[in-house]
Tab-separated table of C-alpha atoms and ligand atoms in Angstrom:
chain	number	residue	atom	x	y	z
C	1	UNK	CA	7.241	16.652	4.181
C	2	UNK	CA	7.575	13.834	6.698
C	3	UNK	CA	5.869	10.577	5.696
C	4	UNK	CA	5.604	7.605	8.044
C	5	UNK	CA	4.366	4.289	6.652
C	6	UNK	CA	2.785	1.659	8.901
C	7	UNK	CA	1.829	-1.557	7.120
C	8	UNK	CA	0.631	-4.911	8.346
C	9	UNK	CA	-2.265	-7.357	8.437
C	10	UNK	CA	-5.773	-6.665	9.765
C	11	UNK	CA	-5.975	-6.228	13.528
C	12	UNK	CA	-2.239	-5.721	14.154
C	13	UNK	CA	-2.950	-2.370	15.836
C	14	UNK	CA	-1.820	-0.152	12.964
C	15	UNK	CA	-4.592	2.433	13.130
C	16	UNK	CA	-4.497	2.788	16.926
C	17	UNK	CA	-0.744	3.326	16.845
C	18	UNK	CA	-0.785	5.528	13.732
C	19	UNK	CA	-3.403	7.810	15.317
C	20	UNK	CA	-1.506	8.039	18.607
C	21	UNK	CA	1.852	8.708	16.926
C	22	UNK	CA	0.343	11.331	14.589
C	23	UNK	CA	-1.200	13.132	17.563
C	24	UNK	CA	2.017	13.128	19.595
C	25	UNK	CA	4.091	14.376	16.671
C	26	UNK	CA	1.551	16.951	15.433
C	27	UNK	CA	1.029	15.140	12.145
C	28	UNK	CA	-2.048	14.058	10.191
C	29	UNK	CA	-3.194	10.426	10.158
C	30	UNK	CA	-4.406	8.928	6.878
C	31	UNK	CA	-6.360	5.674	7.117
C	32	UNK	CA	-5.870	4.199	3.625
C	33	UNK	CA	-8.005	1.139	4.486
C	34	UNK	CA	-10.959	3.518	4.878
C	35	UNK	CA	-10.356	4.679	1.297
C	36	UNK	CA	-10.749	1.093	-0.011
C	37	UNK	CA	-13.748	0.620	2.270
C	38	UNK	CA	-15.319	3.775	0.756
C	39	UNK	CA	-14.920	2.376	-2.749
C	40	UNK	CA	-16.513	-0.904	-1.607
C	41	UNK	CA	-19.392	1.033	-0.049
C	42	UNK	CA	-19.997	2.999	-3.248
C	43	UNK	CA	-19.886	-0.140	-5.410
C	44	UNK	CA	-22.334	-1.994	-3.125
C	45	UNK	CA	-24.624	1.060	-2.979
C	46	UNK	CA	-24.785	0.936	-6.769
C	47	UNK	CA	-25.790	-2.724	-6.683
C	48	UNK	CA	-22.575	-3.925	-8.344
C	49	UNK	CA	-20.379	-6.905	-7.444
C	50	UNK	CA	-17.065	-5.922	-5.786
C	51	UNK	CA	-15.320	-8.728	-7.708
C	52	UNK	CA	-16.595	-7.644	-11.132
C	53	UNK	CA	-13.688	-5.602	-12.454
C	54	UNK	CA	-15.559	-4.191	-15.456
C	55	UNK	CA	-18.516	-3.052	-13.374
C	56	UNK	CA	-16.237	-1.484	-10.763
C	57	UNK	CA	-14.109	0.206	-13.409
C	58	UNK	CA	-17.244	1.742	-14.928
C	59	UNK	CA	-18.252	3.155	-11.524
C	60	UNK	CA	-14.815	4.561	-10.596
C	61	UNK	CA	-15.026	7.887	-12.479
C	62	UNK	CA	-18.153	8.704	-10.444
C	63	UNK	CA	-16.212	8.410	-7.179
C	64	UNK	CA	-15.078	11.841	-6.118
C	65	UNK	CA	-13.266	11.162	-2.876
C	66	UNK	CA	-12.773	14.029	-0.479
C	67	UNK	CA	-10.796	13.385	2.724
C	68	UNK	CA	-11.545	15.893	5.459
C	69	UNK	CA	-10.687	16.251	9.129
C	70	UNK	CA	-13.534	17.224	11.442
C	71	UNK	CA	-12.718	17.613	15.160
C	72	UNK	CA	-9.430	15.844	14.432
C	73	UNK	CA	-11.204	12.791	12.971
C	74	UNK	CA	-10.825	11.657	9.376
C	75	UNK	CA	-14.079	11.749	7.407
C	76	UNK	CA	-14.386	10.463	3.860
C	77	UNK	CA	-16.937	12.070	1.576
C	78	UNK	CA	-17.753	10.237	-1.626
C	79	UNK	CA	-19.480	12.411	-4.182
C	80	UNK	CA	-20.684	14.730	-1.430
C	81	UNK	CA	-21.884	12.065	1.055
C	82	UNK	CA	-20.051	11.330	4.302
C	83	UNK	CA	-19.671	7.528	4.113
C	84	UNK	CA	-17.500	7.218	7.253
C	85	UNK	CA	-20.259	5.847	9.546
C	86	UNK	CA	-20.804	2.825	7.275
C	87	UNK	CA	-17.219	1.733	6.721
C	88	UNK	CA	-16.536	-0.443	9.771
C	89	UNK	CA	-19.531	-2.759	9.426
C	90	UNK	CA	-18.227	-6.371	9.283
C	91	UNK	CA	-19.391	-7.104	5.703
C	92	UNK	CA	-17.464	-4.029	4.528
C	93	UNK	CA	-14.138	-5.589	5.583
C	94	UNK	CA	-14.471	-8.479	3.157
C	95	UNK	CA	-15.889	-6.218	0.419
C	96	UNK	CA	-12.963	-3.793	0.854
C	97	UNK	CA	-10.452	-6.636	0.697
C	98	UNK	CA	-12.055	-7.896	-2.549
C	99	UNK	CA	-12.305	-4.494	-4.223
C	100	UNK	CA	-8.745	-3.599	-3.187
C	101	UNK	CA	-7.427	-6.508	-5.284
C	102	UNK	CA	-8.612	-4.806	-8.502
C	103	UNK	CA	-5.774	-2.949	-10.231
C	104	UNK	CA	-8.033	-0.091	-11.436
C	105	UNK	CA	-9.062	0.627	-7.846
C	106	UNK	CA	-5.510	0.473	-6.522
C	107	UNK	CA	-4.178	2.879	-9.155
C	108	UNK	CA	-6.805	5.462	-8.296
C	109	UNK	CA	-6.285	5.154	-4.521
C	110	UNK	CA	-2.488	5.129	-4.764
C	111	UNK	CA	-2.548	8.323	-6.821
C	112	UNK	CA	-4.707	10.039	-4.191
C	113	UNK	CA	-2.456	8.775	-1.380
C	114	UNK	CA	0.704	10.027	-3.105
C	115	UNK	CA	-0.856	13.464	-3.707
C	116	UNK	CA	-1.892	13.626	-0.063
C	117	UNK	CA	1.548	12.607	1.212
C	118	UNK	CA	3.287	15.152	-1.025
C	119	UNK	CA	1.485	18.021	0.676
C	120	UNK	CA	1.155	16.889	4.325
C	121	UNK	CA	3.278	15.579	7.190
C	122	UNK	CA	1.385	12.323	7.500
C	123	UNK	CA	1.324	8.922	9.149
C	124	UNK	CA	-0.327	6.453	6.743
C	125	UNK	CA	-1.431	2.965	7.597
C	126	UNK	CA	-2.211	0.268	5.064
C	127	UNK	CA	-0.814	-2.794	3.337
C	128	UNK	CA	1.455	-1.442	0.595
C	129	UNK	CA	2.528	2.010	1.779
C	130	UNK	CA	6.221	1.206	2.378
C	131	UNK	CA	6.556	-1.182	-0.557
C	132	UNK	CA	4.592	0.603	-3.272
C	133	UNK	CA	2.827	3.873	-2.425
C	134	UNK	CA	5.739	5.673	-0.767
C	135	UNK	CA	8.948	3.677	-1.254
C	136	UNK	CA	10.896	6.751	-0.066
C	137	UNK	CA	8.925	7.318	3.156
C	138	UNK	CA	11.094	8.683	5.997
C	139	UNK	CA	10.220	5.768	8.292
C	140	UNK	CA	8.586	2.424	7.611
C	141	UNK	CA	7.101	-0.024	10.055
C	142	UNK	CA	5.630	-3.480	9.584
C	143	UNK	CA	3.322	-4.232	12.459
C	144	UNK	CA	2.093	-7.711	13.109
C	145	UNK	CA	0.665	-10.006	15.827
C	146	UNK	CA	-0.467	-13.632	15.943
C	147	UNK	CA	-3.797	-14.313	14.142
C	148	UNK	CA	-5.362	-15.371	17.474
C	149	UNK	CA	-4.341	-12.149	19.200
C	150	UNK	CA	-5.580	-10.043	16.268
C	151	UNK	CA	-8.896	-11.920	16.250
C	152	UNK	CA	-9.187	-11.410	20.016
C	153	UNK	CA	-8.781	-7.627	19.581
C	154	UNK	CA	-11.259	-7.473	16.677
C	155	UNK	CA	-13.764	-9.635	18.560
C	156	UNK	CA	-13.589	-7.307	21.573
C	157	UNK	CA	-14.014	-4.226	19.364
C	158	UNK	CA	-17.001	-5.744	17.520
C	159	UNK	CA	-18.822	-7.052	20.580
C	160	UNK	CA	-18.329	-3.729	22.383
C	161	UNK	CA	-20.079	-2.096	19.429
C	162	UNK	CA	-22.970	-4.548	19.785
C	163	UNK	CA	-22.157	-6.852	16.836
C	164	UNK	CA	-23.358	-10.429	17.225
C	165	UNK	CA	-20.507	-12.734	16.198
C	166	UNK	CA	-18.381	-15.572	17.544
C	167	UNK	CA	-14.625	-15.562	18.116
C	168	UNK	CA	-14.288	-18.400	15.566
C	169	UNK	CA	-16.036	-16.308	12.882
C	170	UNK	CA	-13.749	-13.351	13.531
C	171	UNK	CA	-10.645	-15.580	13.415
C	172	UNK	CA	-11.817	-17.161	10.136
C	173	UNK	CA	-12.396	-13.670	8.685
C	174	UNK	CA	-8.899	-12.542	9.736
C	175	UNK	CA	-7.297	-15.624	8.158
C	176	UNK	CA	-9.288	-15.169	4.946
C	177	UNK	CA	-8.329	-11.498	4.690
C	178	UNK	CA	-4.648	-12.246	5.427
C	179	UNK	CA	-4.695	-14.710	2.549
C	180	UNK	CA	-6.552	-12.352	0.172
C	181	UNK	CA	-4.400	-9.319	0.981
C	182	UNK	CA	-1.082	-11.132	0.669
C	183	UNK	CA	-1.883	-13.173	-2.460
C	184	UNK	CA	-3.313	-10.530	-4.786
C	185	UNK	CA	-1.364	-9.745	-7.947
C	186	UNK	CA	-0.892	-5.995	-7.456
C	187	UNK	CA	0.985	-4.613	-4.440
C	188	UNK	CA	0.244	-7.487	-2.039
C	189	UNK	CA	0.751	-7.165	1.697
C	190	UNK	CA	4.423	-7.723	2.451
C	191	UNK	CA	7.122	-6.221	4.569
C	192	UNK	CA	9.375	-3.634	2.907
C	193	UNK	CA	13.039	-4.582	3.201
C	194	UNK	CA	13.811	-1.376	5.075
C	195	UNK	CA	10.801	-1.530	7.417
C	196	UNK	CA	11.138	-1.995	11.167
C	197	UNK	CA	9.127	-5.080	12.145
C	198	UNK	CA	7.170	-4.871	15.395
C	199	UNK	CA	5.350	-7.911	16.749
C	200	UNK	CA	2.664	-6.414	18.997
C	201	UNK	CA	1.287	-9.735	20.316
C	202	UNK	CA	2.588	-9.188	23.848
C	203	UNK	CA	2.947	-5.403	23.799
C	204	UNK	CA	0.624	-2.728	25.170
C	205	UNK	CA	-0.567	0.182	22.999
C	206	UNK	CA	1.610	2.512	25.057
C	207	UNK	CA	4.724	0.351	24.542
C	208	UNK	CA	4.228	0.179	20.761
C	209	UNK	CA	3.473	3.910	20.497
C	210	UNK	CA	6.630	4.789	22.424
C	211	UNK	CA	8.730	2.444	20.325
C	212	UNK	CA	7.443	3.926	17.047
C	213	UNK	CA	7.788	7.497	18.303
C	214	UNK	CA	11.373	6.919	19.429
C	215	UNK	CA	12.383	5.454	16.065
C	216	UNK	CA	10.641	8.265	14.140
C	217	UNK	CA	12.423	10.898	16.223
C	218	UNK	CA	15.788	9.194	15.649
C	219	UNK	CA	15.254	8.911	11.904
C	220	UNK	CA	13.911	12.410	11.323
C	221	UNK	CA	16.153	14.456	13.606
F	1	DC	O1	-6.991	-1.610	7.160
F	1	DC	P1	-8.428	-2.057	6.827
F	1	DC	O2	-8.852	-3.316	7.510
F	1	DC	O3	-9.421	-0.946	7.030
F	1	DC	O4	-8.388	-2.359	5.233
F	1	DC	C1	-9.501	-2.855	4.518
F	1	DC	C2	-9.001	-3.608	3.286
F	1	DC	O5	-8.418	-2.690	2.361
F	1	DC	C3	-7.926	-4.652	3.563
F	1	DC	O6	-8.463	-5.946	3.678
F	1	DC	C4	-6.979	-4.567	2.403
F	1	DC	C5	-7.257	-3.254	1.764
F	1	DC	N1	-6.149	-2.285	1.876
F	1	DC	C6	-5.196	-2.334	0.887
F	1	DC	O7	-5.256	-3.202	0.021
F	1	DC	N2	-4.194	-1.417	0.870
F	1	DC	C7	-4.115	-0.470	1.818
F	1	DC	N3	-3.132	0.436	1.756
F	1	DC	C8	-5.071	-0.435	2.861
F	1	DC	C9	-6.071	-1.381	2.866
């Protein structure tokens, strides 16, 4: 199986690039952030606090996560319900970041991700794929961009979807999540030693996609 890991902070362009590269190379794309978002959604739906490890741990066995592809798009079903439409709402980003810091949640998600990668040619994007989930992935990338540029992209995406927010709020959220994701005790966001670092601040989507595709082809030929 071919496994490609793309890690990096929020808004660096990982999912856009991972999707494009997967499509060009005939592989599947797995959005691991959506898995943590699904857990956060389930916990909030059950009226629990995403920071309360005992409460979350008690809910975890009830989470039967089923990842499906419908018309080429990833859909996550949790205990029979398609939760995908709810995952990108702004409050879910913070909730996902909080819940993802809990070791019990990470162990469950990492196990699912490893099982998935063992049976599919897949491009995964996340925070800890190259360092922890798949240390032997065929290719690893660490994608980043300045916080201002990442906030600019997120702000555009949110306002296009009709969200009411200011640029300053989005930038503050990005900075908070960067801090949370890189300071947690288990598998924090960091670049794997053998990852190719790509700063996308001044690059177009096409340029980054081509760069990743070229490196993947070189490394897997
Ligand atoms: O990529 P995203 O913004 O959808 O991720 C949501 C949160 O999930 C992010 O703040 C950190 C967490 N996450 C993680 O801890 N490990 C991953 N492999 C993917 C996401």
